[in-house]
CSV table of C-alpha atoms and ligand atoms in Angstrom, one decimal:
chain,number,residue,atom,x,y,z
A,931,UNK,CA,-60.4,14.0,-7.2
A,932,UNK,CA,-57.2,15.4,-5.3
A,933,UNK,CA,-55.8,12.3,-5.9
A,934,UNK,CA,-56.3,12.1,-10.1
A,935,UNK,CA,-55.1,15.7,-9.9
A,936,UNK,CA,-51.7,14.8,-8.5
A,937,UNK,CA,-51.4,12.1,-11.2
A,938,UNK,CA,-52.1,14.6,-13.6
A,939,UNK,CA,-49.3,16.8,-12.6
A,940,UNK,CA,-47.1,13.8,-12.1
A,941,UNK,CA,-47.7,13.0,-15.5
A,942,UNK,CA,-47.7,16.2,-16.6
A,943,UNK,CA,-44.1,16.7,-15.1
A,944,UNK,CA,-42.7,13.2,-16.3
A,945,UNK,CA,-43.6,14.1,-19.3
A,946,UNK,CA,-41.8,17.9,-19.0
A,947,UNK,CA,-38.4,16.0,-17.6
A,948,UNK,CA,-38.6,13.6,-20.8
A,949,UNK,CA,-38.9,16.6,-23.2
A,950,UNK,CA,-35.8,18.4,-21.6
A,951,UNK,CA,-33.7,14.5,-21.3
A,952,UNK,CA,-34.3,14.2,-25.0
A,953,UNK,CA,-33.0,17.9,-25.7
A,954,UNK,CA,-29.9,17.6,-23.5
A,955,UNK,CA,-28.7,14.4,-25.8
A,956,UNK,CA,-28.9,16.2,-28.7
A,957,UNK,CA,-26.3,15.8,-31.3
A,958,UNK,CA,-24.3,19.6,-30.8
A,959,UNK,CA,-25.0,19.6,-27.2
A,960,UNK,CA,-21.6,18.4,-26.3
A,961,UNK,CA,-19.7,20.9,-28.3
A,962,UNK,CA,-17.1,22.7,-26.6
A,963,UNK,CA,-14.9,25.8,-28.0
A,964,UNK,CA,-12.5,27.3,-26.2
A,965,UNK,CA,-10.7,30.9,-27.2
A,966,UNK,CA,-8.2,33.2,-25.6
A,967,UNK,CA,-8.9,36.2,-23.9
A,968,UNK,CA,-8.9,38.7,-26.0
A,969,UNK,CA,-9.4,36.3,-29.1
A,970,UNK,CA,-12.2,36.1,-31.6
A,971,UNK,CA,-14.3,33.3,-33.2
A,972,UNK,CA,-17.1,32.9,-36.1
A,973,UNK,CA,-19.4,29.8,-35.6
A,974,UNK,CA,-21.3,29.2,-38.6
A,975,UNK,CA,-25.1,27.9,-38.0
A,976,UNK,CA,-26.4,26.3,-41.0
A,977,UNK,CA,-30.3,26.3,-41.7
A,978,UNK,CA,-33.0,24.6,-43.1
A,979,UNK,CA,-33.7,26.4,-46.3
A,980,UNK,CA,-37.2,26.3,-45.3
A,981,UNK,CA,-36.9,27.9,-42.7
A,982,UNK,CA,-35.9,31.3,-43.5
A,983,UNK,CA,-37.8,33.7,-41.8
A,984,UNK,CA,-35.3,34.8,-39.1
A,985,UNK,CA,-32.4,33.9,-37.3
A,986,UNK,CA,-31.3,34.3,-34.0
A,987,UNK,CA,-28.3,34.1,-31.5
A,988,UNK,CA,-28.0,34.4,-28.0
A,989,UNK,CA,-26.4,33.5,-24.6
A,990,UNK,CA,-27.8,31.1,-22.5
A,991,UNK,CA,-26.1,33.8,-19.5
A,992,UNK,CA,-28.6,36.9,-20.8
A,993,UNK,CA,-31.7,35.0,-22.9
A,994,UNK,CA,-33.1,38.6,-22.9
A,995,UNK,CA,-30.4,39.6,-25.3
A,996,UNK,CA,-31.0,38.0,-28.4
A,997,UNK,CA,-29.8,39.4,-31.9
A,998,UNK,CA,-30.7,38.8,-35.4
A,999,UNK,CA,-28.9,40.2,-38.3
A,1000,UNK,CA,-26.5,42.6,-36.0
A,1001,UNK,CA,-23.2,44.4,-37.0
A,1002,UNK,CA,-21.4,45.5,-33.7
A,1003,UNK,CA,-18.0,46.0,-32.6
A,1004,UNK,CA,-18.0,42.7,-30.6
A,1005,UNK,CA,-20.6,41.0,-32.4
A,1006,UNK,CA,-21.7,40.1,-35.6
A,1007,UNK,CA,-24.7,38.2,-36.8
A,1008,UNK,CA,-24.8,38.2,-40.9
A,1009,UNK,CA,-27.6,35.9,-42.9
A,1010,UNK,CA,-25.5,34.6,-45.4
A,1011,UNK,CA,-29.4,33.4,-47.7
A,1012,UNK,CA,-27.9,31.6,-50.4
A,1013,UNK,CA,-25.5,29.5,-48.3
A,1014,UNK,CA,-28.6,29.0,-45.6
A,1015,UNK,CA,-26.1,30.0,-43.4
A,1016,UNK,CA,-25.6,32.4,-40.7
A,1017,UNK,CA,-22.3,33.3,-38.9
A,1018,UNK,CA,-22.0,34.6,-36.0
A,1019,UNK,CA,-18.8,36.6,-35.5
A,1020,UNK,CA,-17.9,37.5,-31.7
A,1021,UNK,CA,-14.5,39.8,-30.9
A,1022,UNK,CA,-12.5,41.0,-27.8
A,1023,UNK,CA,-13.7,38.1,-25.9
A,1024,UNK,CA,-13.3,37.9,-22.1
A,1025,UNK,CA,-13.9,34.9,-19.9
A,1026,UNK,CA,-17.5,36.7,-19.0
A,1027,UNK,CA,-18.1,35.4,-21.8
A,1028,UNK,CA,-17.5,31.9,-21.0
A,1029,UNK,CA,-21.0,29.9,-21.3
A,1030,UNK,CA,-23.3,28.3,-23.8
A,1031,UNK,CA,-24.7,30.1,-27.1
A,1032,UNK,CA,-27.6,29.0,-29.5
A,1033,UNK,CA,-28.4,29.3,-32.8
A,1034,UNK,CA,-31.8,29.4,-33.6
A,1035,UNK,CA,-34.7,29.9,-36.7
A,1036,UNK,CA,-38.2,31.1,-36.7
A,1037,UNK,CA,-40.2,29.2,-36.7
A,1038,UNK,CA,-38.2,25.9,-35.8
A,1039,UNK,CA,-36.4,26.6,-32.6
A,1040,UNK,CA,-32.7,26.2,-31.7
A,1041,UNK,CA,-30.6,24.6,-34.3
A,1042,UNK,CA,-27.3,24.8,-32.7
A,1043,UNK,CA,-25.9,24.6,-29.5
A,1044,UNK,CA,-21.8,26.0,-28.3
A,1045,UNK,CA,-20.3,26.0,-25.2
A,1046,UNK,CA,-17.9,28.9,-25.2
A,1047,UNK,CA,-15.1,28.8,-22.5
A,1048,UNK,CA,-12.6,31.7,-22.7
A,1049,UNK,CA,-9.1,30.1,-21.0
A,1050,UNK,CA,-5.3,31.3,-21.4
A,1051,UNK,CA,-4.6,28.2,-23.2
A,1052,UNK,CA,-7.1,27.3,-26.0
A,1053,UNK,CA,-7.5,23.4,-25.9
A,1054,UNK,CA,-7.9,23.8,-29.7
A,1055,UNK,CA,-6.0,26.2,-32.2
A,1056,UNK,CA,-5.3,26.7,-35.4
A,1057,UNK,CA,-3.2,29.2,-37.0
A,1058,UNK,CA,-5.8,31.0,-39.0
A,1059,UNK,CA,-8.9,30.0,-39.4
A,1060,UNK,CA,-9.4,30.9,-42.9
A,1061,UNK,CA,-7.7,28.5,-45.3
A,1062,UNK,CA,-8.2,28.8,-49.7
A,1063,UNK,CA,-7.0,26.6,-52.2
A,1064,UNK,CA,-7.4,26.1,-55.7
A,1065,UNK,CA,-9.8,23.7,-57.7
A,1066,UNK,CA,-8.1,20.6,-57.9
A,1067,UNK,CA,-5.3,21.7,-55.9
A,1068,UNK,CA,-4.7,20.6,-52.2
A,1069,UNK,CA,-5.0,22.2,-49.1
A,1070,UNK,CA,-3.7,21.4,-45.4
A,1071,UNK,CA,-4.3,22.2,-42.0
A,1072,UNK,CA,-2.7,22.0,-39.1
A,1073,UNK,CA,-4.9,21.8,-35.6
A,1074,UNK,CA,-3.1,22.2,-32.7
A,1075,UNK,CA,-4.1,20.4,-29.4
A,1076,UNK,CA,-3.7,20.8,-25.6
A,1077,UNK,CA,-1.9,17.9,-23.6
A,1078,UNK,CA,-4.8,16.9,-22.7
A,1079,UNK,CA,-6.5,15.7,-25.5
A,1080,UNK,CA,-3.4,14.1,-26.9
A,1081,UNK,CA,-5.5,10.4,-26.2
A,1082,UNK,CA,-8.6,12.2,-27.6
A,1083,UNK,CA,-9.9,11.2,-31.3
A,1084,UNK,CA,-9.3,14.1,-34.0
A,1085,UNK,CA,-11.8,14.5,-36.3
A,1086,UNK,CA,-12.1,17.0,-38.7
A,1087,UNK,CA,-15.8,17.6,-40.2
A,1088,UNK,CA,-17.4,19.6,-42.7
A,1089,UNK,CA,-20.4,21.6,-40.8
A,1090,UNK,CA,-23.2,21.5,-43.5
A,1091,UNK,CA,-23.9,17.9,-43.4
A,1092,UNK,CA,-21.9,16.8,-40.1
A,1093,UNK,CA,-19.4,14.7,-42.6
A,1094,UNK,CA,-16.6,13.7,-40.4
A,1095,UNK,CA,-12.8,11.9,-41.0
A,1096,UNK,CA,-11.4,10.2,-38.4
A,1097,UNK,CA,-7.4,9.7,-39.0
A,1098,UNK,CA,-7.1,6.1,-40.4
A,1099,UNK,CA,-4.0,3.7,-39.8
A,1100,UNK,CA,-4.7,1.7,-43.1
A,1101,UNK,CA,-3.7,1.8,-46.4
A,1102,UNK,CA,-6.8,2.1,-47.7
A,1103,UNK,CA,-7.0,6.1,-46.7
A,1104,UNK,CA,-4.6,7.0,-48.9
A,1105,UNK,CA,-7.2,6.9,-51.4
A,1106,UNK,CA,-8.9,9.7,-49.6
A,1107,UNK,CA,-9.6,13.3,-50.5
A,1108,UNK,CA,-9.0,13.4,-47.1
A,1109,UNK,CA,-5.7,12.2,-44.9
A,1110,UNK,CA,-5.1,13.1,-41.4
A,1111,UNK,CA,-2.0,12.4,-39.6
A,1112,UNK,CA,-1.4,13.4,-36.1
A,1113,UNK,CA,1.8,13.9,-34.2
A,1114,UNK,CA,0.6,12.3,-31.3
A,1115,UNK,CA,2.8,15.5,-28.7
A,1116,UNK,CA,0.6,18.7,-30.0
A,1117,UNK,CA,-1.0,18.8,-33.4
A,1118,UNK,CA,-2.7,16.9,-36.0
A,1119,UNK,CA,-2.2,17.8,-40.2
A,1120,UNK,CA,-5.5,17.4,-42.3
A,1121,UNK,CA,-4.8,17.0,-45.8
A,1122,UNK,CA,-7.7,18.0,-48.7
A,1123,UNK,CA,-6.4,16.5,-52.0
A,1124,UNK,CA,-8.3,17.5,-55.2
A,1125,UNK,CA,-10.5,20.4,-54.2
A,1126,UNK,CA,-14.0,21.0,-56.0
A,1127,UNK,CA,-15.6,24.4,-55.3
A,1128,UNK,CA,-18.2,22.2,-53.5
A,1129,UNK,CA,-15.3,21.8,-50.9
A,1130,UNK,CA,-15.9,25.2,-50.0
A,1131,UNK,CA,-18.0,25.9,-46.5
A,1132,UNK,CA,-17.1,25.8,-43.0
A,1133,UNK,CA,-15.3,22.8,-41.0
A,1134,UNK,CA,-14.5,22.2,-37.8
A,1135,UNK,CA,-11.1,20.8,-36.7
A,1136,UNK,CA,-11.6,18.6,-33.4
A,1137,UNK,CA,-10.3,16.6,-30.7
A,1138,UNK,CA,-12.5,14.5,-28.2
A,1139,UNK,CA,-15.3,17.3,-27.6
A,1140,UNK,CA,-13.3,20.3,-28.3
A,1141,UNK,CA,-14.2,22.2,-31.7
A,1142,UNK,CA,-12.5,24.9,-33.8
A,1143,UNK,CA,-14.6,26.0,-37.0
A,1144,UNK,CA,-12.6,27.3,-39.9
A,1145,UNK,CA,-13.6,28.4,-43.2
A,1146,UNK,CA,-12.4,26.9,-46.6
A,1147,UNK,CA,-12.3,28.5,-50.1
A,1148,UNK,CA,-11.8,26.7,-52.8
A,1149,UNK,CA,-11.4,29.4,-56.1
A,1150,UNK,CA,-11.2,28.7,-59.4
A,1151,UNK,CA,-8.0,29.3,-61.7
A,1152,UNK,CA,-9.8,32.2,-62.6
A,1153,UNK,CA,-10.8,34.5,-59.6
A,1154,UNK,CA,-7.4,33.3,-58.1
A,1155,UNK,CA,-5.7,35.5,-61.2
A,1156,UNK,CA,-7.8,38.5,-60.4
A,1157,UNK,CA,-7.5,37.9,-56.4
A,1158,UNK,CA,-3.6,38.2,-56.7
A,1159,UNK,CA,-3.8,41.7,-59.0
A,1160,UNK,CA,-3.7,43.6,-55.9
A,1161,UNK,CA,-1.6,46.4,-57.3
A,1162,UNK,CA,-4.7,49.0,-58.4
A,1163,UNK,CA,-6.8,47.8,-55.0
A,1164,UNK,CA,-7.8,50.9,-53.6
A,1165,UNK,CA,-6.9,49.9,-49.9
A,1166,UNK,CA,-3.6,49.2,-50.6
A,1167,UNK,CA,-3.0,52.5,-52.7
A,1168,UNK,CA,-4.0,54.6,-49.9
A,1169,UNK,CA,-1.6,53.2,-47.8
A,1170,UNK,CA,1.4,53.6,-50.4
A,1171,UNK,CA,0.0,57.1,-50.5
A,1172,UNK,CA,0.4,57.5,-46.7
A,1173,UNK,CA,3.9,56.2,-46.3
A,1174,UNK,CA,4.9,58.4,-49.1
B,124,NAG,C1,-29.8,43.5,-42.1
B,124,NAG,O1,-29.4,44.8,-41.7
B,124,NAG,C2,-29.0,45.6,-42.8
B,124,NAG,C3,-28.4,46.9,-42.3
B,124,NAG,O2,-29.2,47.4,-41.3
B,124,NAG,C4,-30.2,45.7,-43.8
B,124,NAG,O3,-29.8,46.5,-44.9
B,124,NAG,C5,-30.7,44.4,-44.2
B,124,NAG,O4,-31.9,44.5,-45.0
B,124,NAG,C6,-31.0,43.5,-43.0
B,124,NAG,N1,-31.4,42.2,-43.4
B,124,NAG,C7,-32.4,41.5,-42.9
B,124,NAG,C8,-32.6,40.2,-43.4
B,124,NAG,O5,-33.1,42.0,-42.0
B,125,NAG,C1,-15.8,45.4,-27.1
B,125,NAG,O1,-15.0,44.8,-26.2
B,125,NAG,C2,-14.0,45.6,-25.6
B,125,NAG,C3,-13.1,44.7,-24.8
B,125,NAG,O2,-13.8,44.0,-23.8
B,125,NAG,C4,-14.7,46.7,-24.8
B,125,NAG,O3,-13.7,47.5,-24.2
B,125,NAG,C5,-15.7,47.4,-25.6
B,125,NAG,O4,-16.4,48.3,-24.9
B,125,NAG,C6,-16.6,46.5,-26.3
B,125,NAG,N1,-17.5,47.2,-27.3
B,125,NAG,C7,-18.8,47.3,-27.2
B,125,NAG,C8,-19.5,48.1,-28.2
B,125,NAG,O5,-19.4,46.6,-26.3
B,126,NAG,C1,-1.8,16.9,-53.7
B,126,NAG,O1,-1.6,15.8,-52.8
B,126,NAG,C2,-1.4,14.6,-53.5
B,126,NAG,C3,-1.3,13.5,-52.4
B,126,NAG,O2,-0.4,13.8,-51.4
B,126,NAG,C4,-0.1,14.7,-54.3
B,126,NAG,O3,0.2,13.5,-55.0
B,126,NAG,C5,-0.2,15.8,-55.3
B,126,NAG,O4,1.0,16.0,-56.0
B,126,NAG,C6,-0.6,17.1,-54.6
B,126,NAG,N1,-0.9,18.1,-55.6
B,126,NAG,C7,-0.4,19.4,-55.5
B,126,NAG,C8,-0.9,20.3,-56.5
B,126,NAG,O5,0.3,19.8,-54.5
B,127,NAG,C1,0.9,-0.2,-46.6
B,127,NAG,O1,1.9,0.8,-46.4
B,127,NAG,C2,3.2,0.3,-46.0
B,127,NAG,C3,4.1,1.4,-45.7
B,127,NAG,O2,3.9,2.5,-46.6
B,127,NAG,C4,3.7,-0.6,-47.2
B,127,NAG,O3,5.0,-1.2,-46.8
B,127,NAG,C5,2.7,-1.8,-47.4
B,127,NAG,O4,3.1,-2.5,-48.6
B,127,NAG,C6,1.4,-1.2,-47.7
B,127,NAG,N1,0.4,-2.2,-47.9
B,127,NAG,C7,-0.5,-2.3,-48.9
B,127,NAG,C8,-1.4,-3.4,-48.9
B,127,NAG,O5,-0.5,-1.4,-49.8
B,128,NAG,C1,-8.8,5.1,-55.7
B,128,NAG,O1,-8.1,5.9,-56.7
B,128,NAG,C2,-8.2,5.3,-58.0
B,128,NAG,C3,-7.2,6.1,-58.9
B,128,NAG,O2,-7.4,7.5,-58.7
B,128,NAG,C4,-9.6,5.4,-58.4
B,128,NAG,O3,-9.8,4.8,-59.7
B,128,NAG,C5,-10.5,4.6,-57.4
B,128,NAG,O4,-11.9,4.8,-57.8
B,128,NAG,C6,-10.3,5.1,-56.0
B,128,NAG,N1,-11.0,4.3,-55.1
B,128,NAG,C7,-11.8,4.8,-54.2
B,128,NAG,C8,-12.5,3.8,-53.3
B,128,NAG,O5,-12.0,6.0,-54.0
């Protein structure tokens, strides 16, 4: 009796180590981000369209903290419902803050996993992570890279479907919508040729396990001609008003 009743918890515990083996090889497990003190980042966590009841974010360093749809000095959490998106916007961060983050949906469980790590020298930068361009137009980024990952592959990937483009040493690329050439010393250029407002979303510039999301918006001829008439925008006529 003792004895089937040890199997049982040996089984039941095989069986418990196989569940959390499978989760630790998930696909986003090995994503790494790093940021400088100080600095600020927006992931973006897409969802299942199905799944749309709530949305969650937390650190793996205080589970008991976990925030939905939050507008905070440091922190933002904002359901973005017809993009099945939601980004998550942290500020003023300090390396407490270094650890892992997830993403998650009710029901369905965690859909995305981050490790943060807050370091003088961000192994992965980009100028400004917010890039436009027009329909049809082209638009290029430049990621920078530590020394490190100068051997590491650079990918750059679009996050809604995990699409990625590796730089390609043949001809055939320049076909592409998409080019990447890398310097090889400390940066790599990603090239988007003929934009489609489909283009638009979030992407991730990387190198070996490192990340850096960035958003991309693609206008149209249109909205680009109201976007530049920023002469009546109230913002900036208050501050002609104060400098006056
Ligand atoms: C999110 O919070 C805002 C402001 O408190 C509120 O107006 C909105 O309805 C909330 N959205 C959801 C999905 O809870
Ligand atoms: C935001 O971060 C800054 C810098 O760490 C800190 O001084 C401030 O108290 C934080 N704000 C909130 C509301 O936690
Ligand atoms: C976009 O890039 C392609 C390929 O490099 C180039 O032929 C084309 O002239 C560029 N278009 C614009 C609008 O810059
Ligand atoms: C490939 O590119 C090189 C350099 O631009 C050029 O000399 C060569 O002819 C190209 N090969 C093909 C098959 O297009
Ligand atoms: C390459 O470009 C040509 C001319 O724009 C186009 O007709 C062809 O379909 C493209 N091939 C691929 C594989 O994208």
């Amino acid at each position: 009796m003792a004895a089937y009743a040890a199997a049982k918890i040996l089984y039941l515990s095989v069986g418990f180590w196989l569940i959390l083996g499978a989760e630790s090889y998930d696909a986003f497990s090995s994503n790494r981000l790093t940021v400088k003190p100080g600095g600020s980042v927006t992931i973006p966590c897409y969802y299942d369209e199905k799944n749309t009841q709530l949305k969650y974010w937390y650190s793996v360093n205080d589970e008991c903290n976990t925030y939905t749809n939050t507008t905070e000095e440091n922190l933002s959490v904002i359901d973005h419902p017809d993009q099945s998106l939601v980004t998550v916007t942290m500020r003023n961060l300090q390396e407490k803050h270094t650890g892992e983050y997830h993403c998650g949906v009710v029901p369905g469980g965690v859909i995305y996993k981050i490790y943060l790590q807050v370091q003088d020298v961000p192994d992965v930068s980009v100028k400004s992570s917010s890039v436009s361009g027009h329909e049809g137009g082209n638009v290029s980024v430049q990621c920078f890279y530590s020394s490190g990952y100068r051997d590491k592959q650079k990918r750059w990937c679009r996050f809604k479907d995990e699409k990625c483009f590796r730089e390609k040493k043949t001809n055939t690329s320049k076909n592409s919508s998409v080019q990447i050439s890398d310097d090889g010393e400390s940066s790599f250029t990603v090239l988007m040729t003929g934009l489609t407002l489909s283009d638009s979303g979030w992407y991730y510039c990387s190198a070996g396990e490192q990340i850096l999301p960035l958003q991309l918006t693609v206008t149209t001829s249109e909205s680009v001609s109201v976007n530049t008439d920023t002469g009546t925008h109230p913002d900036r006529w208050r501050f002609c008003l104060s400098h006056s």
